[in-house]
Amino acid sequence: MSLDEDLDEARAVSGAGPGLRRARAWLSRAVEPGTIDFWRYVEDAGPVDAVRRLRSGQAPASIRSLVGARAGEDATLADLARAERCGARLLVPEDDEWPALPLQALALAVCDEPIERREQSDRTKALVPPLALWVRGPARLDELVDRSVAIVGSRASTAYGEHVAAELGHQLGERGWTVVSGGAYGIDAAAHRGALAAEAPTLAVLACGVDRPYPAAHGALFHRIAETGLLVSEWPPGCAPLRHRFLVRNRLIAALTRGTVVVEAAARSGAQATARRAQDLGRQVLVVPGPVTSAMSVGCHELLRDEELRAVLVSSAAHIIQAVGRIGDDLAPPLVGPSSPRDGLSDVALRVLDACPVRTGVSPDRLAAVAGCDVLDVLRVLPALELADLVEWTGTGWRLRPPAGKGGRGAAA
Amino acid sequence: MSLDEDLDEARAVSGAGPGLRRARAWLSRAVEPGTIDFWRYVEDAGPVDAVRRLRSGQAPASIRSLVGARAGEDATLADLARAERCGARLLVPEDDEWPALPLQALALAVCDEPIERREQSDRTKALVPPLALWVRGPARLDELVDRSVAIVGSRASTAYGEHVAAELGHQLGERGWTVVSGGAYGIDAAAHRGALAAEAPTLAVLACGVDRPYPAAHGALFHRIAETGLLVSEWPPGCAPLRHRFLVRNRLIAALTRGTVVVEAAARSGAQATARRAQDLGRQVLVVPGPVTSAMSVGCHELLRDEELRAVLVSSAAHIIQAVGRIGDDLAPPLVGPSSPRDGLSDVALRVLDACPVRTGVSPDRLAAVAGCDVLDVLRVLPALELADLVEWTGTGWRLRPPAGKGGRGAAA
């Protein structure tokens, strides 16, 4: 069936059918990820209509210019077939498996533009959700990232850094936490290998197609990762690991996980950039120190010296879990006696909760103003409040979740 | 002349004459340092009358019980002669050379009792000024500690820690900063040696007499320190380095310096205790990280993970000076344009300044309440405010310093 016929059919049915999946596949090749205006256009028009309008020349000129000559091309069937051949599949936001909650921080960042517009237009720094994800491996992405931590660091790592990354990966894996990293040389590989040694699934977010993971020397490692965990990429099969794609990719590593652990980083390094993306998204930044005599720890110490970043020094998996774990789940409850969902909430979380309106949802900016805290703090605590069933996203804003029995979720959405 | 005759003469004259000096010498042997009630009694009665009353049995029973049978003894002439033989002298609070400003934090701590009474009665944790100091060496104590930093750490240090301590000691010495430490094995010695290698005077605060510095194996090191810097002790010549004296001594290392740098520390170590004394006194706590695989860095990382402590990670002398240096003196001024003494003050410092009354001095507790900050913050910023001639101590409290020409300092003291 042609793409256009599939799209026509997709308009008639709802859900993630083949037409919608082909539309998302087409979009994932049409424009480089990390383009805010394009993501917004797809959100507004819906993926199927977005593709139809782009292919028929009806989309706004600014959006058409992003796609260019690729508007007339269609590699969707080839891409989907190529994915299938390597055991991969296309995951779309309409799927149940889509990690909606972790990626919500990216959607919020786009909606609220807390970052300067200049930065947003820099795709390597833009905080924008993926349009689709190509995933290879047996695990469910949403389940894998539910309790996950990113471990990132230098490719030119030292024996010390690799030892620590492997040890942390192993300990986290043993305790049921998913290690997410980029599959690169050095710290990334050591962290993945540590998790695999604990027979825990691990997740590599790639900057190229999942059928040709980079670096090639890690072929055996990627094969092992794909046996129990997942290889994930925004780029369709066959795409090359272009330099800027690593930077665009970093936001996903930060967004998918509850916290980012930096093990070794040189001054002004990519690992530092990932840590700052994590902070932008309200995620915990966790840093392993090292000898002050090591150039590979300079970036780590810079992160720990940055007061605004509020990075936490960690030297063990226990420290990491303490920082990112959930009360009652990973951590001992701080209170005894009759429990309420409010128990164990931080001061900031309580203030944000009290700032949430009952009916009409409001933006995190508004919550920050009412709660008297930073918008980043709001973004940091909202996921926990939602998980505790205390607040809900109406589609346009956040509000208190009505108690069970007094009207269901989404009644006003 | 007998002690009592000297004391009688001292009552007739003011200033630090021989009688007063003998009185302080007597007090320094009569009771172990760190005893709050005893220090208060001497403050109230004055050192000469305190000695007279103790020797004549007129002092309160609780104070007499602290001195016991030693009330009838007098080793002052022997102690002073023994000090002179090794090139040492007795420094008393009435001397110009007395480091009054640095030690003020201890006096404030006693006056305000910000620490629980239970802790105050533990001499090893009590924050109380020394009654006198035995000093050996050519340097002036007040000048030596004016720009000084403590470097402390484990005796069972690693090659890494010793390298870093020596390097920091050397760099600080080169830049005109005095390295203060305890003369112990390991980090202490490495820091002293680094300073000496830069031909900078360094200061060792001892837990025994300055004529028999401990450990004996550091005889050559102590000799070199005493050639250009100072050996300092609260204990009279001949006193042995009893175990608890090291803990009592630690508060002086913290108080005399602008900040305490911990280079290597095991879990629950003495260096951590010194760091906590530094925080109690409103001093900067600076910590050098190390490999997370090293037991000798566990204590350092614990300090850095303690949010209340607000310790700053440092990896170079530049970091240290940035943390403890004074605006305009050691640091680049943060503002250009017309300067006011308020320029460059931190938010907390400005709030404390605004909380200071014009006439009647108030306690740091009161300032903290008005400024809406912690009393430790107040203690941290008051020295800087006083140095900037913005506030003054009236003898009973802090107030704004009148501008020059509108009444002199201490007009209401």
CSV table of N, CA, C and O in Angstrom, one decimal, chain A residues 160 163-164 288-293 301 304-305 312-315 319 322, chain B residues 160 163-164 288-293 301 304-305 312-315 319 322:
chain,number,residue,atom,x,y,z
A,160,TYR,N,40.8,4.0,36.6
A,160,TYR,CA,40.0,4.3,37.8
A,160,TYR,C,38.5,4.6,37.4
A,160,TYR,O,37.6,4.0,38.0
A,163,HIS,N,36.8,1.4,36.3
A,163,HIS,CA,36.5,0.5,37.4
A,163,HIS,C,35.3,1.0,38.1
A,163,HIS,O,34.4,0.2,38.5
A,164,VAL,N,35.2,2.3,38.4
A,164,VAL,CA,34.1,2.9,39.2
A,164,VAL,C,32.8,2.7,38.3
A,164,VAL,O,31.7,2.3,38.9
A,288,VAL,N,30.6,11.5,40.4
A,288,VAL,CA,31.7,10.8,41.1
A,288,VAL,C,32.9,11.6,41.1
A,288,VAL,O,33.4,11.9,40.0
A,289,PRO,N,33.5,11.9,42.2
A,289,PRO,CA,34.8,12.7,42.2
A,289,PRO,C,35.9,11.7,41.9
A,289,PRO,O,35.8,10.5,41.8
A,290,GLY,N,37.1,12.3,41.8
A,290,GLY,CA,38.3,11.5,41.5
A,290,GLY,C,39.5,12.3,42.0
A,290,GLY,O,39.3,13.3,42.7
A,291,PRO,N,40.7,11.8,41.7
A,291,PRO,CA,41.9,12.5,42.2
A,291,PRO,C,41.9,13.9,41.6
A,291,PRO,O,41.6,14.0,40.4
A,292,VAL,N,42.2,14.9,42.4
A,292,VAL,CA,42.3,16.2,41.8
A,292,VAL,C,43.5,16.3,40.8
A,292,VAL,O,43.7,17.3,40.1
A,293,THR,N,44.4,15.3,40.9
A,293,THR,CA,45.5,15.3,40.0
A,293,THR,C,45.2,14.7,38.6
A,293,THR,O,46.0,14.7,37.7
A,301,HIS,N,34.7,17.7,39.0
A,301,HIS,CA,34.9,18.6,40.1
A,301,HIS,C,34.3,20.0,39.8
A,301,HIS,O,33.7,20.7,40.6
A,304,LEU,N,30.7,19.7,40.5
A,304,LEU,CA,30.4,19.7,41.9
A,304,LEU,C,30.7,21.1,42.5
A,304,LEU,O,30.1,21.4,43.6
A,305,ARG,N,31.5,21.9,41.9
A,305,ARG,CA,31.7,23.3,42.4
A,305,ARG,C,30.7,24.3,41.9
A,305,ARG,O,30.6,25.4,42.5
A,312,VAL,N,25.1,16.4,43.3
A,312,VAL,CA,25.3,15.6,44.5
A,312,VAL,C,26.5,14.7,44.3
A,312,VAL,O,26.6,14.0,43.3
A,313,LEU,N,27.5,14.7,45.2
A,313,LEU,CA,28.6,13.8,45.1
A,313,LEU,C,28.1,12.4,45.5
A,313,LEU,O,27.5,12.2,46.5
A,314,VAL,N,28.5,11.5,44.7
A,314,VAL,CA,28.1,10.1,45.0
A,314,VAL,C,29.4,9.2,44.8
A,314,VAL,O,30.2,9.4,44.0
A,315,SER,N,29.5,8.2,45.7
A,315,SER,CA,30.6,7.3,45.6
A,315,SER,C,30.2,5.8,45.6
A,315,SER,O,31.0,5.0,45.6
A,319,HIS,N,24.4,5.6,47.3
A,319,HIS,CA,24.3,7.0,47.2
A,319,HIS,C,23.3,7.4,46.1
A,319,HIS,O,22.5,8.3,46.2
A,322,GLN,N,19.8,6.5,46.8
A,322,GLN,CA,19.3,7.4,47.8
A,322,GLN,C,18.8,8.7,47.2
A,322,GLN,O,17.8,9.4,47.6
B,160,TYR,N,48.9,10.0,47.4
B,160,TYR,CA,48.1,11.0,46.7
B,160,TYR,C,47.8,12.2,47.6
B,160,TYR,O,48.0,13.4,47.3
B,163,HIS,N,50.9,14.3,48.4
B,163,HIS,CA,51.2,15.1,47.2
B,163,HIS,C,50.3,16.3,47.1
B,163,HIS,O,50.8,17.5,46.9
B,164,VAL,N,49.0,16.1,47.3
B,164,VAL,CA,48.1,17.3,47.2
B,164,VAL,C,48.3,18.3,48.3
B,164,VAL,O,48.3,19.5,48.1
B,288,VAL,N,39.1,18.6,49.7
B,288,VAL,CA,39.7,18.0,48.5
B,288,VAL,C,39.2,16.6,48.3
B,288,VAL,O,39.3,15.8,49.2
B,289,PRO,N,38.6,16.3,47.2
B,289,PRO,CA,38.1,15.0,46.9
B,289,PRO,C,39.2,14.0,46.6
B,289,PRO,O,40.3,14.5,46.4
B,290,GLY,N,38.9,12.8,46.4
B,290,GLY,CA,39.9,11.8,46.0
B,290,GLY,C,39.2,10.6,45.4
B,290,GLY,O,38.0,10.7,45.1
B,291,PRO,N,39.9,9.6,45.1
B,291,PRO,CA,39.3,8.4,44.4
B,291,PRO,C,38.2,7.9,45.4
B,291,PRO,O,38.5,7.8,46.6
B,292,VAL,N,37.1,7.5,44.8
B,292,VAL,CA,36.0,6.9,45.7
B,292,VAL,C,36.4,5.5,46.2
B,292,VAL,O,35.8,4.9,47.0
B,293,THR,N,37.5,5.0,45.6
B,293,THR,CA,38.0,3.7,45.9
B,293,THR,C,39.0,3.8,47.1
B,293,THR,O,39.5,2.8,47.6
B,301,HIS,N,34.5,12.8,51.3
B,301,HIS,CA,33.3,12.7,50.5
B,301,HIS,C,32.1,12.8,51.4
B,301,HIS,O,31.0,13.4,51.0
B,304,LEU,N,31.5,16.4,51.9
B,304,LEU,CA,31.0,17.1,50.7
B,304,LEU,C,29.5,16.7,50.5
B,304,LEU,O,28.8,17.4,49.9
B,305,ARG,N,29.1,15.5,51.0
B,305,ARG,CA,27.7,15.1,50.8
B,305,ARG,C,26.8,15.7,51.9
B,305,ARG,O,25.6,15.6,51.8
B,312,VAL,N,32.8,23.2,50.5
B,312,VAL,CA,33.1,23.5,49.1
B,312,VAL,C,34.2,22.6,48.6
B,312,VAL,O,35.2,22.5,49.3
B,313,LEU,N,34.0,22.0,47.5
B,313,LEU,CA,35.0,21.2,46.9
B,313,LEU,C,36.1,22.1,46.3
B,313,LEU,O,35.9,23.0,45.5
B,314,VAL,N,37.4,21.8,46.6
B,314,VAL,CA,38.5,22.5,46.1
B,314,VAL,C,39.5,21.6,45.5
B,314,VAL,O,39.7,20.5,46.1
B,315,SER,N,40.2,22.0,44.5
B,315,SER,CA,41.2,21.1,43.9
B,315,SER,C,42.5,21.9,43.6
B,315,SER,O,43.4,21.4,43.1
B,319,HIS,N,41.3,27.8,44.0
B,319,HIS,CA,39.9,27.5,44.6
B,319,HIS,C,39.8,27.9,46.0
B,319,HIS,O,38.8,28.5,46.5
B,322,GLN,N,39.9,31.7,46.4
B,322,GLN,CA,38.6,32.2,45.9
B,322,GLN,C,37.6,32.1,47.0
B,322,GLN,O,36.7,32.9,47.2
